[in-house]
Amino acid sequence: MREYRTEELAEAAGIPVRTLRFYRERKLLPPPRREGRIAWYDDHHLARLRTIAALLERGHTLGGIAELTAAFENGRDVGQLGELLGIGWSEETPVRLTPEALADYFEGEVTPENLAASLALGYLATDGDEIVHVSRRLLDVSSALVREGVPLAAVLETGRRVREHADAMAALFAELISAHLADDALPRLRPLAKSVVEAELTMAMDRLLASGTESASASGHTPSS
């Protein structure tokens, strides 16, 4: 990893030295390595400066960036995700993102509060200068809901509640298998549990939509498409 003196880092980042010092005073940058009176920075500092520039271009304020930075640095790292979720990555595909890419996924919704909620749920973790989302499917669904106009805070709260029900359904299936089959059958029969949940959820949505149609018909209104 390359190291930079203050002037070299500022030049590489395309900012004045006084701006670099201002960012350091605002604690937007991690402290440099000291060697006597010389401050040495590295590629992580350069990546952070580029992230700050990208977030500023997207309309974030320095105060907001400082809060986001603090939330990232206080978040769980990738090594702790397995312990947090209890299952590691499972079958989900993790996604690596820069902070600015995450901001693009959820434009205007990446706040310290939402970030803290995502970290607490285990949806996000940090890995050096990158952010890791635990699931490509969850990331795509969450961002699609936000684009439709659902607040990210509401999406995250719903995700928390869905997880409680999902844990309960997983426990029911595990009890069924353990009561009638050997313990080692659970991993092998896991796809059956997924099929049951998907089928039941589909039928539940059908019943919900049918109920809404019937209610609208009874009241003389036609549901909008």
Short mmCIF file of C-alpha atoms in Angstrom, two decimals:
data_model
loop_
_atom_site.label_atom_id
_atom_site.label_comp_id
_atom_site.label_asym_id
_atom_site.label_seq_id
_atom_site.Cartn_x
_atom_site.Cartn_y
_atom_site.Cartn_z
CA MET A 1 0.00 0.00 0.00
CA ARG A 2 1.40 3.34 -1.03
CA GLU A 3 1.94 6.07 1.56
CA TYR A 4 1.57 9.81 0.99
CA ARG A 5 2.74 12.94 2.72
CA THR A 6 0.06 15.58 3.26
CA GLU A 7 0.83 17.49 0.06
CA GLU A 8 1.03 14.27 -1.99
CA LEU A 9 -2.34 13.03 -0.72
CA ALA A 10 -4.00 16.37 -1.43
CA GLU A 11 -2.61 16.35 -4.97
CA ALA A 12 -3.74 12.75 -5.57
CA ALA A 13 -7.24 13.62 -4.33
CA GLY A 14 -7.37 16.86 -6.32
CA ILE A 15 -8.03 19.10 -3.33
CA PRO A 16 -6.08 21.92 -1.63
CA VAL A 17 -3.97 21.02 1.40
CA ARG A 18 -6.11 23.32 3.56
CA THR A 19 -9.19 21.28 2.60
CA LEU A 20 -7.43 18.07 3.57
CA ARG A 21 -6.54 19.56 6.95
CA PHE A 22 -10.10 20.78 7.38
CA TYR A 23 -11.44 17.27 6.74
CA ARG A 24 -8.97 15.88 9.24
CA GLU A 25 -10.06 18.43 11.85
CA ARG A 26 -13.70 17.48 11.23
CA LYS A 27 -12.70 13.82 11.79
CA LEU A 28 -13.80 12.87 8.30
CA LEU A 29 -10.45 11.15 7.86
CA PRO A 30 -8.83 8.54 10.12
CA PRO A 31 -5.66 9.81 11.84
CA PRO A 32 -2.49 9.44 9.76
CA ARG A 33 0.51 7.39 10.79
CA ARG A 34 3.04 9.63 12.54
CA GLU A 35 6.76 9.40 12.04
CA GLY A 36 8.21 12.22 14.08
CA ARG A 37 6.56 15.38 12.74
CA ILE A 38 5.67 13.78 9.41
CA ALA A 39 2.12 12.58 8.83
CA TRP A 40 1.85 9.58 6.52
CA TYR A 41 -1.43 8.72 4.76
CA ASP A 42 -2.24 5.65 2.68
CA ASP A 43 -4.65 4.44 0.00
CA HIS A 44 -7.47 4.11 2.53
CA HIS A 45 -7.27 7.85 3.19
CA LEU A 46 -7.29 8.51 -0.56
CA ALA A 47 -10.38 6.31 -0.99
CA ARG A 48 -12.10 8.17 1.84
CA LEU A 49 -11.37 11.54 0.20
CA ARG A 50 -12.80 10.31 -3.10
CA THR A 51 -15.89 9.08 -1.27
CA ILE A 52 -16.32 12.47 0.40
CA ALA A 53 -16.06 14.19 -2.99
CA ALA A 54 -18.61 11.81 -4.54
CA LEU A 55 -21.08 12.26 -1.68
CA LEU A 56 -20.72 16.03 -1.84
CA GLU A 57 -21.54 15.87 -5.55
CA ARG A 58 -24.70 13.91 -4.64
CA GLY A 59 -25.89 16.69 -2.34
CA HIS A 60 -24.73 15.43 1.06
CA THR A 61 -23.44 18.01 3.53
CA LEU A 62 -20.15 17.65 5.38
CA GLY A 63 -22.09 17.26 8.62
CA GLY A 64 -24.16 14.47 7.11
CA ILE A 65 -21.04 12.78 5.72
CA ALA A 66 -19.42 12.95 9.16
CA GLU A 67 -22.45 11.24 10.71
CA LEU A 68 -22.48 8.55 8.02
CA THR A 69 -18.75 8.00 8.48
CA ALA A 70 -19.19 7.55 12.22
CA ALA A 71 -22.02 5.07 11.63
CA PHE A 72 -19.89 3.07 9.19
CA GLU A 73 -16.92 2.99 11.52
CA ASN A 74 -19.08 1.87 14.43
CA GLY A 75 -20.77 -0.82 12.36
CA ARG A 76 -20.03 -4.51 12.28
CA ASP A 77 -17.37 -5.76 9.95
CA VAL A 78 -17.79 -8.65 7.53
CA GLY A 79 -16.22 -11.10 9.95
CA GLN A 80 -19.05 -10.52 12.42
CA LEU A 81 -21.92 -11.08 10.00
CA GLY A 82 -21.90 -14.84 10.36
CA GLU A 83 -22.15 -14.54 14.11
CA LEU A 84 -24.88 -11.90 13.83
CA LEU A 85 -27.05 -13.86 11.39
CA GLY A 86 -26.17 -17.24 12.85
CA ILE A 87 -25.73 -18.79 9.39
CA GLY A 88 -22.93 -16.95 7.59
CA TRP A 89 -23.73 -16.09 3.98
CA SER A 90 -26.05 -19.08 3.46
CA GLU A 91 -27.26 -19.24 -0.15
CA GLU A 92 -27.42 -15.48 -0.58
CA THR A 93 -25.00 -13.58 -2.80
CA PRO A 94 -23.31 -10.69 -0.97
CA VAL A 95 -22.76 -7.41 -2.81
CA ARG A 96 -19.77 -5.12 -2.34
CA LEU A 97 -20.53 -1.40 -2.59
CA THR A 98 -18.73 1.89 -2.15
CA PRO A 99 -20.52 4.40 0.11
CA GLU A 100 -21.41 6.49 -2.94
CA ALA A 101 -22.84 3.44 -4.74
CA LEU A 102 -25.02 2.74 -1.70
CA ALA A 103 -26.20 6.36 -1.80
CA ASP A 104 -27.16 5.86 -5.45
CA TYR A 105 -29.21 2.75 -4.62
CA PHE A 106 -31.24 4.65 -2.02
CA GLU A 107 -31.08 8.25 -3.18
CA GLY A 108 -31.81 10.62 -0.31
CA GLU A 109 -32.56 7.76 2.09
CA VAL A 110 -29.05 6.89 3.30
CA THR A 111 -29.25 8.58 6.69
CA PRO A 112 -27.33 7.70 9.86
CA GLU A 113 -30.58 6.30 11.34
CA ASN A 114 -31.29 4.03 8.37
CA LEU A 115 -27.66 3.02 8.19
CA ALA A 116 -27.64 2.08 11.88
CA ALA A 117 -30.84 0.05 11.39
CA SER A 118 -29.31 -1.78 8.41
CA LEU A 119 -26.16 -2.55 10.37
CA ALA A 120 -28.20 -3.77 13.35
CA LEU A 121 -30.25 -6.09 11.12
CA GLY A 122 -27.10 -7.45 9.56
CA TYR A 123 -28.06 -6.30 6.07
CA LEU A 124 -24.86 -4.24 5.88
CA ALA A 125 -21.33 -4.71 7.12
CA THR A 126 -18.05 -2.93 6.50
CA ASP A 127 -14.91 -4.31 4.91
CA GLY A 128 -12.17 -1.69 4.85
CA ASP A 129 -13.35 1.10 2.56
CA GLU A 130 -16.19 -0.99 1.15
CA ILE A 131 -19.68 -1.84 2.36
CA VAL A 132 -21.04 -5.35 1.99
CA HIS A 133 -24.76 -6.05 1.65
CA VAL A 134 -25.59 -9.56 2.80
CA SER A 135 -28.02 -10.36 -0.03
CA ARG A 136 -28.32 -9.28 -3.66
CA ARG A 137 -32.03 -10.19 -3.58
CA LEU A 138 -32.75 -8.11 -0.49
CA LEU A 139 -30.77 -5.17 -1.88
CA ASP A 140 -32.68 -5.24 -5.18
CA VAL A 141 -36.08 -5.56 -3.50
CA SER A 142 -35.35 -2.82 -0.96
CA SER A 143 -34.13 -0.37 -3.58
CA ALA A 144 -37.13 -1.18 -5.83
CA LEU A 145 -39.55 -0.40 -2.98
CA VAL A 146 -37.75 2.87 -2.25
CA ARG A 147 -37.93 3.84 -5.94
CA GLU A 148 -41.69 3.20 -5.77
CA GLY A 149 -41.94 5.72 -2.94
CA VAL A 150 -41.78 3.56 0.20
CA PRO A 151 -39.51 5.17 2.84
CA LEU A 152 -36.40 3.12 3.55
CA ALA A 153 -37.10 3.29 7.29
CA ALA A 154 -40.45 1.54 6.68
CA VAL A 155 -38.78 -1.07 4.46
CA LEU A 156 -36.23 -1.84 7.17
CA GLU A 157 -38.88 -2.09 9.89
CA THR A 158 -40.88 -4.47 7.72
CA GLY A 159 -37.72 -6.49 7.12
CA ARG A 160 -37.24 -6.80 10.86
CA ARG A 161 -40.80 -8.07 11.31
CA VAL A 162 -40.52 -10.46 8.37
CA ARG A 163 -37.39 -11.94 9.93
CA GLU A 164 -39.31 -12.71 13.13
CA HIS A 165 -41.94 -14.63 11.14
CA ALA A 166 -39.27 -16.32 9.01
CA ASP A 167 -37.46 -17.52 12.13
CA ALA A 168 -40.75 -18.94 13.43
CA MET A 169 -41.44 -20.77 10.14
CA ALA A 170 -37.92 -22.18 10.07
CA ALA A 171 -38.40 -23.45 13.63
CA LEU A 172 -41.71 -25.13 12.66
CA PHE A 173 -40.08 -26.99 9.77
CA ALA A 174 -37.12 -28.00 11.92
CA GLU A 175 -39.48 -29.37 14.57
CA LEU A 176 -41.36 -31.36 11.90
CA ILE A 177 -38.16 -32.94 10.58
CA SER A 178 -36.64 -33.66 13.97
CA ALA A 179 -39.86 -35.30 15.18
CA HIS A 180 -40.00 -37.78 12.32
CA LEU A 181 -36.59 -38.03 10.70
CA ALA A 182 -32.89 -38.03 11.60
CA ASP A 183 -31.24 -34.72 12.47
CA ASP A 184 -29.07 -34.80 9.35
CA ALA A 185 -32.19 -34.68 7.13
CA LEU A 186 -32.76 -30.98 7.74
CA PRO A 187 -30.05 -29.64 5.37
CA ARG A 188 -31.14 -32.09 2.67
CA LEU A 189 -34.83 -31.18 2.96
CA ARG A 190 -34.28 -27.47 3.30
CA PRO A 191 -35.47 -26.76 -0.28
CA LEU A 192 -38.85 -28.26 0.64
CA ALA A 193 -39.27 -25.67 3.39
CA LYS A 194 -38.53 -22.88 0.91
CA SER A 195 -41.14 -24.26 -1.49
CA VAL A 196 -43.79 -24.41 1.23
CA VAL A 197 -43.12 -20.83 2.33
CA GLU A 198 -43.15 -19.50 -1.25
CA ALA A 199 -46.40 -21.34 -2.08
CA GLU A 200 -48.14 -20.22 1.12
CA LEU A 201 -47.03 -16.61 0.65
CA THR A 202 -48.28 -16.64 -2.95
CA MET A 203 -51.68 -17.98 -1.87
CA ALA A 204 -51.84 -15.49 1.00
CA MET A 205 -51.26 -12.62 -1.43
CA ASP A 206 -53.93 -14.06 -3.73
CA ARG A 207 -56.41 -14.18 -0.84
CA LEU A 208 -55.53 -10.62 0.15
CA LEU A 209 -56.03 -9.31 -3.37
CA ALA A 210 -59.27 -11.25 -3.78
CA SER A 211 -60.53 -9.90 -0.48
CA GLY A 212 -59.79 -6.36 -1.62
CA THR A 213 -61.61 -6.93 -4.92
CA GLU A 214 -64.65 -8.37 -3.19
CA SER A 215 -64.77 -5.47 -0.71
CA ALA A 216 -64.57 -2.95 -3.53
CA SER A 217 -67.31 -4.75 -5.49
CA ALA A 218 -69.59 -4.85 -2.45
CA SER A 219 -69.19 -1.10 -1.95
CA GLY A 220 -69.83 -0.37 -5.61
CA HIS A 221 -66.26 0.76 -6.34
CA THR A 222 -63.89 -0.74 -8.86
CA PRO A 223 -60.33 -1.14 -7.50
CA SER A 224 -57.79 0.89 -9.39
CA SER A 225 -55.09 -1.01 -11.25
#
